[in-house]
PDB file of C-alpha atoms and ligand atoms in Angstrom:
ATOM      1  CA  MET A   1       6.734  -8.150 -12.295  1.00  0.00           C
ATOM      2  CA  ILE A   2       3.624  -6.522 -11.922  1.00  0.00           C
ATOM      3  CA  HIS A   3      -0.025  -7.125 -13.558  1.00  0.00           C
ATOM      4  CA  LEU A   4      -1.625  -4.620 -15.663  1.00  0.00           C
ATOM      5  CA  ASN A   5      -5.158  -5.284 -17.083  1.00  0.00           C
ATOM      6  CA  GLY A   6      -4.371  -8.833 -18.154  1.00  0.00           C
ATOM      7  CA  ARG A   7      -0.910  -8.700 -18.968  1.00  0.00           C
ATOM      8  CA  PHE A   8       2.293  -9.575 -16.662  1.00  0.00           C
ATOM      9  CA  MET A   9       5.361  -7.202 -16.922  1.00  0.00           C
ATOM     10  CA  PRO A  10       8.211  -5.384 -15.560  1.00  0.00           C
ATOM     11  CA  LEU A  11       7.254  -2.722 -13.267  1.00  0.00           C
ATOM     12  CA  GLU A  12       9.327  -0.056 -15.542  1.00  0.00           C
ATOM     13  CA  GLU A  13       6.817  -0.975 -18.280  1.00  0.00           C
ATOM     14  CA  ALA A  14       3.641  -0.506 -16.779  1.00  0.00           C
ATOM     15  CA  THR A  15       2.035   2.894 -17.705  1.00  0.00           C
ATOM     16  CA  ILE A  16      -1.697   4.193 -17.228  1.00  0.00           C
ATOM     17  CA  PRO A  17      -3.570   7.089 -18.908  1.00  0.00           C
ATOM     18  CA  VAL A  18      -3.460  10.293 -17.133  1.00  0.00           C
ATOM     19  CA  LEU A  19      -7.314  10.275 -17.489  1.00  0.00           C
ATOM     20  CA  ASP A  20      -7.414   7.267 -14.967  1.00  0.00           C
ATOM     21  CA  ARG A  21     -10.099   8.087 -12.178  1.00  0.00           C
ATOM     22  CA  GLY A  22      -7.956   6.717  -9.739  1.00  0.00           C
ATOM     23  CA  PHE A  23      -5.439   9.266 -10.570  1.00  0.00           C
ATOM     24  CA  ILE A  24      -8.145  11.961 -11.049  1.00  0.00           C
ATOM     25  CA  PHE A  25     -10.511  11.284  -8.388  1.00  0.00           C
ATOM     26  CA  GLY A  26      -8.969   8.259  -6.352  1.00  0.00           C
ATOM     27  CA  ASP A  27     -11.932   6.476  -7.627  1.00  0.00           C
ATOM     28  CA  GLY A  28     -11.110   2.649  -6.682  1.00  0.00           C
ATOM     29  CA  VAL A  29     -10.447   0.559  -4.274  1.00  0.00           C
ATOM     30  CA  TYR A  30      -7.645  -2.118  -3.126  1.00  0.00           C
ATOM     31  CA  GLU A  31      -6.221  -4.792  -1.273  1.00  0.00           C
ATOM     32  CA  VAL A  32      -3.073  -5.883   0.581  1.00  0.00           C
ATOM     33  CA  ILE A  33      -2.608  -9.829   0.671  1.00  0.00           C
ATOM     34  CA  PRO A  34       0.082 -11.322   2.534  1.00  0.00           C
ATOM     35  CA  VAL A  35       2.009 -14.408   0.990  1.00  0.00           C
ATOM     36  CA  TYR A  36       3.667 -16.903   3.160  1.00  0.00           C
ATOM     37  CA  SER A  37       6.120 -19.737   1.901  1.00  0.00           C
ATOM     38  CA  ARG A  38       4.586 -18.540  -1.799  1.00  0.00           C
ATOM     39  CA  ARG A  39       0.851 -19.203  -0.286  1.00  0.00           C
ATOM     40  CA  PRO A  40      -2.030 -16.159   0.225  1.00  0.00           C
ATOM     41  CA  PHE A  41      -2.964 -16.022   3.553  1.00  0.00           C
ATOM     42  CA  ARG A  42      -6.646 -15.912   4.243  1.00  0.00           C
ATOM     43  CA  LEU A  43      -7.473 -15.130   0.585  1.00  0.00           C
ATOM     44  CA  ALA A  44     -11.002 -16.087   0.543  1.00  0.00           C
ATOM     45  CA  GLU A  45     -11.372 -13.092   3.165  1.00  0.00           C
ATOM     46  CA  HIS A  46      -9.388 -10.738   1.369  1.00  0.00           C
ATOM     47  CA  LEU A  47     -11.629 -11.501  -1.827  1.00  0.00           C
ATOM     48  CA  ARG A  48     -15.016 -11.122   0.184  1.00  0.00           C
ATOM     49  CA  ARG A  49     -13.419  -7.857   1.666  1.00  0.00           C
ATOM     50  CA  LEU A  50     -12.274  -6.579  -1.772  1.00  0.00           C
ATOM     51  CA  GLN A  51     -16.088  -7.638  -3.120  1.00  0.00           C
ATOM     52  CA  ASN A  52     -17.571  -5.506  -0.415  1.00  0.00           C
ATOM     53  CA  SER A  53     -15.612  -2.436  -1.084  1.00  0.00           C
ATOM     54  CA  LEU A  54     -16.411  -2.793  -4.944  1.00  0.00           C
ATOM     55  CA  ASP A  55     -20.247  -2.963  -4.185  1.00  0.00           C
ATOM     56  CA  ALA A  56     -19.874  -0.115  -1.889  1.00  0.00           C
ATOM     57  CA  ILE A  57     -18.566   2.249  -4.898  1.00  0.00           C
ATOM     58  CA  SER A  58     -20.775   0.311  -7.465  1.00  0.00           C
ATOM     59  CA  LEU A  59     -17.910  -1.035  -9.293  1.00  0.00           C
ATOM     60  CA  LYS A  60     -18.353  -4.422 -10.565  1.00  0.00           C
ATOM     61  CA  ASN A  61     -15.609  -6.867  -9.846  1.00  0.00           C
ATOM     62  CA  PRO A  62     -13.651  -7.403 -13.053  1.00  0.00           C
ATOM     63  CA  HIS A  63     -12.718 -10.887 -12.110  1.00  0.00           C
ATOM     64  CA  THR A  64     -14.184 -14.131 -10.496  1.00  0.00           C
ATOM     65  CA  ASP A  65     -12.632 -15.521  -6.970  1.00  0.00           C
ATOM     66  CA  ALA A  66     -11.021 -18.161  -9.277  1.00  0.00           C
ATOM     67  CA  GLU A  67      -9.845 -15.677 -11.718  1.00  0.00           C
ATOM     68  CA  TRP A  68      -8.144 -13.730  -8.805  1.00  0.00           C
ATOM     69  CA  GLY A  69      -6.737 -16.727  -7.588  1.00  0.00           C
ATOM     70  CA  ALA A  70      -4.901 -17.867 -11.138  1.00  0.00           C
ATOM     71  CA  LEU A  71      -3.891 -14.423 -11.213  1.00  0.00           C
ATOM     72  CA  ILE A  72      -2.699 -13.987  -7.897  1.00  0.00           C
ATOM     73  CA  GLU A  73      -0.862 -17.477  -7.967  1.00  0.00           C
ATOM     74  CA  GLU A  74       0.845 -16.336 -11.515  1.00  0.00           C
ATOM     75  CA  LEU A  75       2.140 -13.064  -9.426  1.00  0.00           C
ATOM     76  CA  ILE A  76       3.411 -15.115  -6.485  1.00  0.00           C
ATOM     77  CA  ALA A  77       5.415 -17.443  -9.320  1.00  0.00           C
ATOM     78  CA  CYS A  78       6.656 -14.754 -11.386  1.00  0.00           C
ATOM     79  CA  ASN A  79       8.401 -12.675  -8.087  1.00  0.00           C
ATOM     80  CA  GLU A  80      11.159 -13.805  -6.092  1.00  0.00           C
ATOM     81  CA  GLY A  81      10.730 -14.684  -2.171  1.00  0.00           C
ATOM     82  CA  ALA A  82       8.973 -16.953  -0.048  1.00  0.00           C
ATOM     83  CA  ASP A  83       7.104 -14.349   1.721  1.00  0.00           C
ATOM     84  CA  GLN A  84       5.709 -11.520  -0.340  1.00  0.00           C
ATOM     85  CA  TYR A  85       2.758  -8.961  -0.084  1.00  0.00           C
ATOM     86  CA  LEU A  86       0.525  -8.694  -3.005  1.00  0.00           C
ATOM     87  CA  TYR A  87      -1.281  -5.156  -3.695  1.00  0.00           C
ATOM     88  CA  LEU A  88      -4.154  -5.375  -5.640  1.00  0.00           C
ATOM     89  CA  HIS A  89      -5.858  -1.948  -7.122  1.00  0.00           C
ATOM     90  CA  ILE A  90      -8.799  -1.483  -9.274  1.00  0.00           C
ATOM     91  CA  THR A  91     -10.141   1.574 -10.509  1.00  0.00           C
ATOM     92  CA  ARG A  92     -13.100   2.625 -12.515  1.00  0.00           C
ATOM     93  CA  GLY A  93     -11.020   3.033 -15.472  1.00  0.00           C
ATOM     94  CA  VAL A  94     -10.180   5.645 -18.137  1.00  0.00           C
ATOM     95  CA  ALA A  95     -12.921   8.588 -19.145  1.00  0.00           C
ATOM     96  CA  LYS A  96     -13.411  12.150 -19.803  1.00  0.00           C
ATOM     97  CA  ARG A  97     -13.000  14.166 -16.633  1.00  0.00           C
ATOM     98  CA  ASP A  98     -16.680  13.932 -14.918  1.00  0.00           C
ATOM     99  CA  HIS A  99     -17.528  13.307 -11.240  1.00  0.00           C
ATOM    100  CA  ALA A 100     -20.556  11.287 -12.166  1.00  0.00           C
ATOM    101  CA  PHE A 101     -19.742   7.731 -13.331  1.00  0.00           C
ATOM    102  CA  PRO A 102     -18.886   7.275 -17.055  1.00  0.00           C
ATOM    103  CA  LYS A 103     -21.681   5.046 -18.878  1.00  0.00           C
ATOM    104  CA  VAL A 104     -19.112   2.707 -20.575  1.00  0.00           C
ATOM    105  CA  VAL A 105     -16.190   2.221 -18.743  1.00  0.00           C
ATOM    106  CA  THR A 106     -13.605  -0.815 -18.260  1.00  0.00           C
ATOM    107  CA  PRO A 107     -12.184  -0.888 -14.864  1.00  0.00           C
ATOM    108  CA  THR A 108      -8.089  -0.675 -14.601  1.00  0.00           C
ATOM    109  CA  VAL A 109      -6.593  -3.522 -12.557  1.00  0.00           C
ATOM    110  CA  PHE A 110      -3.398  -3.215 -11.309  1.00  0.00           C
ATOM    111  CA  MET A 111      -1.115  -5.922  -9.052  1.00  0.00           C
ATOM    112  CA  MET A 112       2.427  -6.090  -7.760  1.00  0.00           C
ATOM    113  CA  SER A 113       4.151  -7.927  -5.082  1.00  0.00           C
ATOM    114  CA  SER A 114       6.650  -6.812  -2.649  1.00  0.00           C
ATOM    115  CA  PRO A 115       8.900  -8.592  -0.251  1.00  0.00           C
ATOM    116  CA  LEU A 116       7.195  -9.284   3.175  1.00  0.00           C
ATOM    117  CA  LEU A 117       9.465  -9.131   6.427  1.00  0.00           C
ATOM    118  CA  PRO A 118       8.270 -10.093   9.522  1.00  0.00           C
ATOM    119  CA  PRO A 119       8.233  -7.459  12.006  1.00  0.00           C
ATOM    120  CA  ALA A 120      11.687  -6.694  13.327  1.00  0.00           C
ATOM    121  CA  ALA A 121      12.083  -8.981  16.570  1.00  0.00           C
ATOM    122  CA  GLU A 122      13.092  -5.600  18.661  1.00  0.00           C
ATOM    123  CA  LEU A 123       9.450  -4.234  17.580  1.00  0.00           C
ATOM    124  CA  LYS A 124       8.097  -7.467  19.766  1.00  0.00           C
ATOM    125  CA  SER A 125      10.502  -7.297  22.533  1.00  0.00           C
ATOM    126  CA  SER A 126      10.599  -3.723  23.254  1.00  0.00           C
ATOM    127  CA  GLY A 127       6.989  -2.375  21.915  1.00  0.00           C
ATOM    128  CA  VAL A 128       6.392   0.558  19.449  1.00  0.00           C
ATOM    129  CA  ALA A 129       5.243   3.888  20.257  1.00  0.00           C
ATOM    130  CA  ALA A 130       2.170   5.906  19.295  1.00  0.00           C
ATOM    131  CA  ILE A 131       0.416   9.133  19.209  1.00  0.00           C
ATOM    132  CA  THR A 132      -3.489   9.895  19.536  1.00  0.00           C
ATOM    133  CA  THR A 133      -4.749  12.248  16.919  1.00  0.00           C
ATOM    134  CA  ILE A 134      -8.549  13.137  16.182  1.00  0.00           C
ATOM    135  CA  ASP A 135      -9.929  10.983  13.329  1.00  0.00           C
ATOM    136  CA  ASN A 136     -10.878  13.514  10.591  1.00  0.00           C
ATOM    137  CA  ARG A 137     -11.669  10.861   7.969  1.00  0.00           C
ATOM    138  CA  TRP A 138     -14.784  10.553   5.902  1.00  0.00           C
ATOM    139  CA  LEU A 139     -17.962   8.077   7.180  1.00  0.00           C
ATOM    140  CA  ARG A 140     -17.093   5.227   5.008  1.00  0.00           C
ATOM    141  CA  CYS A 141     -14.024   4.039   6.653  1.00  0.00           C
ATOM    142  CA  ASP A 142     -14.971   0.380   6.222  1.00  0.00           C
ATOM    143  CA  ILE A 143     -14.288   1.044   2.479  1.00  0.00           C
ATOM    144  CA  LYS A 144     -10.593  -0.011   1.366  1.00  0.00           C
ATOM    145  CA  SER A 145     -10.567   3.423  -0.705  1.00  0.00           C
ATOM    146  CA  ILE A 146      -7.435   4.358  -2.665  1.00  0.00           C
ATOM    147  CA  SER A 147      -8.230   7.827  -1.560  1.00  0.00           C
ATOM    148  CA  LEU A 148      -5.676   7.755   1.406  1.00  0.00           C
ATOM    149  CA  LEU A 149      -4.959  11.393   1.804  1.00  0.00           C
ATOM    150  CA  PRO A 150      -6.544  11.338   5.237  1.00  0.00           C
ATOM    151  CA  ASN A 151      -4.923   8.415   6.555  1.00  0.00           C
ATOM    152  CA  VAL A 152      -1.040   9.606   4.876  1.00  0.00           C
ATOM    153  CA  LEU A 153      -1.672  12.629   6.581  1.00  0.00           C
ATOM    154  CA  LEU A 154      -2.401  11.178   9.980  1.00  0.00           C
ATOM    155  CA  ARG A 155       0.308   8.673   9.508  1.00  0.00           C
ATOM    156  CA  GLN A 156       2.729  11.288   8.615  1.00  0.00           C
ATOM    157  CA  SER A 157       2.157  12.952  11.830  1.00  0.00           C
ATOM    158  CA  ALA A 158       2.842   9.793  13.660  1.00  0.00           C
ATOM    159  CA  VAL A 159       6.074   9.961  11.946  1.00  0.00           C
ATOM    160  CA  GLU A 160       6.818  13.254  12.552  1.00  0.00           C
ATOM    161  CA  ALA A 161       6.118  12.876  16.335  1.00  0.00           C
ATOM    162  CA  GLY A 162       8.748   9.669  16.157  1.00  0.00           C
ATOM    163  CA  THR A 163       6.457   6.960  16.309  1.00  0.00           C
ATOM    164  CA  MET A 164       4.967   4.103  14.322  1.00  0.00           C
ATOM    165  CA  GLU A 165       0.975   4.721  14.379  1.00  0.00           C
ATOM    166  CA  ALA A 166      -1.307   7.307  14.955  1.00  0.00           C
ATOM    167  CA  VAL A 167      -4.379   5.828  17.033  1.00  0.00           C
ATOM    168  CA  LEU A 168      -7.481   7.886  15.837  1.00  0.00           C
ATOM    169  CA  LEU A 169     -10.115   9.251  18.042  1.00  0.00           C
ATOM    170  CA  ARG A 170     -13.640  10.149  16.933  1.00  0.00           C
ATOM    171  CA  GLU A 171     -16.322  11.794  19.503  1.00  0.00           C
ATOM    172  CA  GLY A 172     -14.697  10.576  22.301  1.00  0.00           C
ATOM    173  CA  PHE A 173     -13.943   6.725  20.967  1.00  0.00           C
ATOM    174  CA  MET A 174     -11.123   4.849  19.559  1.00  0.00           C
ATOM    175  CA  THR A 175     -11.746   4.040  15.929  1.00  0.00           C
ATOM    176  CA  GLU A 176      -8.241   2.244  14.897  1.00  0.00           C
ATOM    177  CA  GLY A 177      -4.971   3.397  13.835  1.00  0.00           C
ATOM    178  CA  ALA A 178      -4.188   5.556  10.606  1.00  0.00           C
ATOM    179  CA  ALA A 179      -2.799   2.219   8.825  1.00  0.00           C
ATOM    180  CA  SER A 180      -3.875  -0.483  11.417  1.00  0.00           C
ATOM    181  CA  ASN A 181      -6.516  -1.602  13.854  1.00  0.00           C
ATOM    182  CA  ILE A 182      -6.189  -1.480  17.631  1.00  0.00           C
ATOM    183  CA  PHE A 183      -7.058  -3.393  20.472  1.00  0.00           C
ATOM    184  CA  VAL A 184      -7.150  -2.319  24.276  1.00  0.00           C
ATOM    185  CA  VAL A 185      -6.502  -4.900  26.829  1.00  0.00           C
ATOM    186  CA  GLN A 186      -7.679  -4.470  30.230  1.00  0.00           C
ATOM    187  CA  ASN A 187      -8.082  -6.243  33.125  1.00  0.00           C
ATOM    188  CA  GLY A 188      -7.530  -9.161  31.067  1.00  0.00           C
ATOM    189  CA  VAL A 189     -10.307  -8.591  28.807  1.00  0.00           C
ATOM    190  CA  VAL A 190      -9.434  -7.755  25.007  1.00  0.00           C
ATOM    191  CA  LEU A 191     -11.568  -4.939  23.883  1.00  0.00           C
ATOM    192  CA  ALA A 192     -12.155  -4.107  20.142  1.00  0.00           C
ATOM    193  CA  PRO A 193     -14.342  -1.768  18.360  1.00  0.00           C
ATOM    194  CA  PRO A 194     -17.159  -2.556  16.509  1.00  0.00           C
ATOM    195  CA  LYS A 195     -16.843  -3.190  12.963  1.00  0.00           C
ATOM    196  CA  ASN A 196     -18.815  -0.460  11.471  1.00  0.00           C
ATOM    197  CA  HIS A 197     -18.697   2.676   8.905  1.00  0.00           C
ATOM    198  CA  LEU A 198     -16.133   3.946  11.159  1.00  0.00           C
ATOM    199  CA  MET A 199     -13.024   1.388  10.893  1.00  0.00           C
ATOM    200  CA  LEU A 200     -11.790  -0.801   8.047  1.00  0.00           C
ATOM    201  CA  PRO A 201     -12.486  -4.351   8.777  1.00  0.00           C
ATOM    202  CA  GLY A 202      -9.251  -5.838   8.902  1.00  0.00           C
ATOM    203  CA  ILE A 203      -8.307  -9.400   8.140  1.00  0.00           C
ATOM    204  CA  THR A 204      -6.047  -9.500  10.918  1.00  0.00           C
ATOM    205  CA  TYR A 205      -8.417  -7.626  13.588  1.00  0.00           C
ATOM    206  CA  ASP A 206     -10.623 -10.984  12.646  1.00  0.00           C
ATOM    207  CA  LEU A 207      -8.104 -13.217  13.267  1.00  0.00           C
ATOM    208  CA  VAL A 208      -7.117 -11.882  16.596  1.00  0.00           C
ATOM    209  CA  LEU A 209     -10.686 -12.248  17.858  1.00  0.00           C
ATOM    210  CA  GLU A 210     -10.987 -15.694  16.406  1.00  0.00           C
ATOM    211  CA  LEU A 211      -7.934 -16.796  17.830  1.00  0.00           C
ATOM    212  CA  ALA A 212      -8.521 -15.095  21.432  1.00  0.00           C
ATOM    213  CA  GLN A 213     -12.285 -16.491  21.505  1.00  0.00           C
ATOM    214  CA  ALA A 214     -10.620 -20.234  20.604  1.00  0.00           C
ATOM    215  CA  GLU A 215      -8.151 -19.543  23.472  1.00  0.00           C
ATOM    216  CA  GLY A 216     -10.788 -18.635  25.863  1.00  0.00           C
ATOM    217  CA  ILE A 217      -9.121 -15.473  26.003  1.00  0.00           C
ATOM    218  CA  PRO A 218     -12.150 -12.873  27.247  1.00  0.00           C
ATOM    219  CA  THR A 219     -13.190 -10.229  24.153  1.00  0.00           C
ATOM    220  CA  GLN A 220     -15.709  -7.469  24.412  1.00  0.00           C
ATOM    221  CA  VAL A 221     -16.275  -6.057  21.112  1.00  0.00           C
ATOM    222  CA  GLY A 222     -18.143  -2.534  21.418  1.00  0.00           C
ATOM    223  CA  PRO A 223     -17.598   0.896  21.419  1.00  0.00           C
ATOM    224  CA  VAL A 224     -14.230   1.746  23.103  1.00  0.00           C
ATOM    225  CA  PRO A 225     -14.025   5.176  25.079  1.00  0.00           C
ATOM    226  CA  GLU A 226     -11.001   7.117  25.057  1.00  0.00           C
ATOM    227  CA  ALA A 227     -11.048   6.619  28.875  1.00  0.00           C
ATOM    228  CA  ALA A 228     -10.134   2.671  28.304  1.00  0.00           C
ATOM    229  CA  LEU A 229      -7.313   3.488  25.953  1.00  0.00           C
ATOM    230  CA  ARG A 230      -5.678   5.804  28.547  1.00  0.00           C
ATOM    231  CA  SER A 231      -5.767   3.268  31.225  1.00  0.00           C
ATOM    232  CA  ALA A 232      -5.228   0.184  29.159  1.00  0.00           C
ATOM    233  CA  ASN A 233      -2.645  -2.568  30.643  1.00  0.00           C
ATOM    234  CA  GLU A 234      -1.864  -3.142  26.840  1.00  0.00           C
ATOM    235  CA  LEU A 235      -2.430  -2.047  23.483  1.00  0.00           C
ATOM    236  CA  TRP A 236      -2.022  -3.949  20.303  1.00  0.00           C
ATOM    237  CA  LEU A 237      -1.677  -2.710  16.453  1.00  0.00           C
ATOM    238  CA  THR A 238      -2.591  -5.193  14.156  1.00  0.00           C
ATOM    239  CA  SER A 239      -2.177  -5.602  10.386  1.00  0.00           C
ATOM    240  CA  SER A 240      -1.798  -7.822   7.593  1.00  0.00           C
ATOM    241  CA  THR A 241       1.958  -6.747   7.272  1.00  0.00           C
ATOM    242  CA  ARG A 242       2.585  -6.100  10.890  1.00  0.00           C
ATOM    243  CA  GLU A 243       0.909  -9.053  12.261  1.00  0.00           C
ATOM    244  CA  VAL A 244       0.503  -7.922  16.010  1.00  0.00           C
ATOM    245  CA  LEU A 245       2.416  -5.574  17.416  1.00  0.00           C
ATOM    246  CA  PRO A 246       2.649  -3.903  20.959  1.00  0.00           C
ATOM    247  CA  ILE A 247       2.203  -0.344  21.544  1.00  0.00           C
ATOM    248  CA  THR A 248       4.045   0.355  24.930  1.00  0.00           C
ATOM    249  CA  VAL A 249       3.828   4.163  24.423  1.00  0.00           C
ATOM    250  CA  LEU A 250       1.420   6.424  23.897  1.00  0.00           C
ATOM    251  CA  ASP A 251       1.440  10.184  23.424  1.00  0.00           C
ATOM    252  CA  GLY A 252       4.823   9.785  25.604  1.00  0.00           C
ATOM    253  CA  GLN A 253       3.315   7.903  28.553  1.00  0.00           C
ATOM    254  CA  PRO A 254       3.962   4.084  29.141  1.00  0.00           C
ATOM    255  CA  VAL A 255       1.069   2.041  28.339  1.00  0.00           C
ATOM    256  CA  GLY A 256       0.554  -0.447  31.443  1.00  0.00           C
ATOM    257  CA  LYS A 257       4.002  -1.225  32.514  1.00  0.00           C
ATOM    258  CA  GLY A 258       5.502   0.140  29.403  1.00  0.00           C
ATOM    259  CA  GLN A 259       6.556  -3.309  28.361  1.00  0.00           C
ATOM    260  CA  PRO A 260       4.656  -6.015  26.265  1.00  0.00           C
ATOM    261  CA  GLY A 261       2.289  -7.515  28.503  1.00  0.00           C
ATOM    262  CA  PRO A 262       1.445 -11.244  29.115  1.00  0.00           C
ATOM    263  CA  LEU A 263      -1.768 -11.338  26.791  1.00  0.00           C
ATOM    264  CA  PHE A 264       0.148  -9.822  23.860  1.00  0.00           C
ATOM    265  CA  LYS A 265       3.095 -12.733  24.072  1.00  0.00           C
ATOM    266  CA  ARG A 266       0.067 -15.199  24.565  1.00  0.00           C
ATOM    267  CA  MET A 267      -1.349 -13.401  21.182  1.00  0.00           C
ATOM    268  CA  ASP A 268       1.818 -13.273  19.238  1.00  0.00           C
ATOM    269  CA  ALA A 269       2.594 -17.158  19.931  1.00  0.00           C
ATOM    270  CA  LEU A 270      -0.856 -18.212  18.733  1.00  0.00           C
ATOM    271  CA  TYR A 271      -0.790 -16.005  15.732  1.00  0.00           C
ATOM    272  CA  GLN A 272       2.825 -17.580  14.431  1.00  0.00           C
ATOM    273  CA  ASN A 273       1.378 -20.984  15.318  1.00  0.00           C
ATOM    274  CA  TYR A 274      -1.742 -20.484  13.294  1.00  0.00           C
ATOM    275  CA  LYS A 275       0.316 -19.114  10.457  1.00  0.00           C
ATOM    276  CA  ALA A 276       3.236 -21.865  10.974  1.00  0.00           C
ATOM    277  CA  THR A 277      -0.074 -24.852  11.016  1.00  0.00           C
ATOM    278  CA  VAL A 278      -1.571 -22.644   7.844  1.00  0.00           C
ATOM    279  CA  MET A 279       1.389 -23.206   5.740  1.00  0.00           C
ATOM    280  CA  ARG A 280       1.998 -26.874   6.963  1.00  0.00           C
ATOM    281  CA  GLN A 281      -1.673 -27.654   6.025  1.00  0.00           C
ATOM    282  CA  ALA A 282      -1.104 -26.270   2.308  1.00  0.00           C
ATOM    283  CA  ASP A 283       1.963 -28.557   2.075  1.00  0.00           C
TER     284      ASP A 283
HETATM  285  N1  LIG B   1      -7.363   0.149   9.185  1.00  0.00           N
HETATM  286  C1  LIG B   1      -6.567   0.578   8.510  1.00  0.00           C
HETATM  287  C2  LIG B   1      -6.858   2.130   7.822  1.00  0.00           C
HETATM  288  C3  LIG B   1      -5.832   0.142   7.342  1.00  0.00           C
HETATM  289  O1  LIG B   1      -4.949   0.465   6.614  1.00  0.00           O
HETATM  290  C4  LIG B   1      -5.584  -1.603   7.748  1.00  0.00           C
HETATM  291  C5  LIG B   1      -4.565  -2.219   6.774  1.00  0.00           C
HETATM  292  N2  LIG B   1      -3.167  -1.520   6.342  1.00  0.00           N
HETATM  293  C6  LIG B   1      -5.942  -1.714   8.612  1.00  0.00           C
HETATM  294  C7  LIG B   1      -6.935  -1.315   9.365  1.00  0.00           C
HETATM  295  C8  LIG B   1      -5.880  -3.285   9.046  1.00  0.00           C
HETATM  296  O2  LIG B   1      -6.176  -4.185   8.105  1.00  0.00           O
HETATM  297  P1  LIG B   1      -5.470  -5.873   7.869  1.00  0.00           P
HETATM  298  O3  LIG B   1      -5.607  -6.298   9.407  1.00  0.00           O
HETATM  299  O4  LIG B   1      -6.389  -6.529   6.723  1.00  0.00           O
HETATM  300  O5  LIG B   1      -4.248  -5.462   6.941  1.00  0.00           O
END
């Protein structure tokens, strides 16, 4: 079951007009929210980022947080599975094709749920491979825009190289992954690029930093030079659906010892423990 413009219906019944500005221009934003044990994870943070994305494209939020909360609850209820991931998609709506904003228009709101599987144990025990590529995206990567063609092409280049992710480099610095944030561990310090217009402020990124800081694991937020990436002891990839994964091969070379590192194992344990605690608290 999906939600489209105020109605819940089977996916097969959902249609949108071809003049929707999401279809024509990619004029919209989205969110992905994990659900564990039928409860949304870090909902307030996801709704705040959604608001920031909407503000950045001057699109009025069609719902209050309370309304989003109710819609999300209903979407979870009418889909099976304890763990789901919710996709929220808002476009500027349907109008005669013209780049400039239409004067009067109603946003299109689409929401769907998919099964959420935890990352395979094998990915955590062996790690994943990634390649580096030039970050050729625009300068507003902080907006969770539905215009994802650059990310699509970058991720595809990673897949064609037989790897899971493309780690992006812009002017000598690491920004993020094509669909994830990236952390570098060097000499026991977790390095993270700063949240600015060059990367998406990941909800998992914030959580990883929070958990590290609460545990007294040293962190350093600031520009991460390519050289730090190349000489990393550990590399981590984070996203709401993939949690925290170790990158153990970069451009065909082993990262550190080529095995998931000790700090990854600590962070993964902290992350799983946090998830379990949040789920218990909600009971
Ligand atoms: N950066 C990009 C480009 C992404 O697409 C994503 C989400 N897939 C992330 C970072 C991670 O964000 P989050 O932790 O909120 O899933």
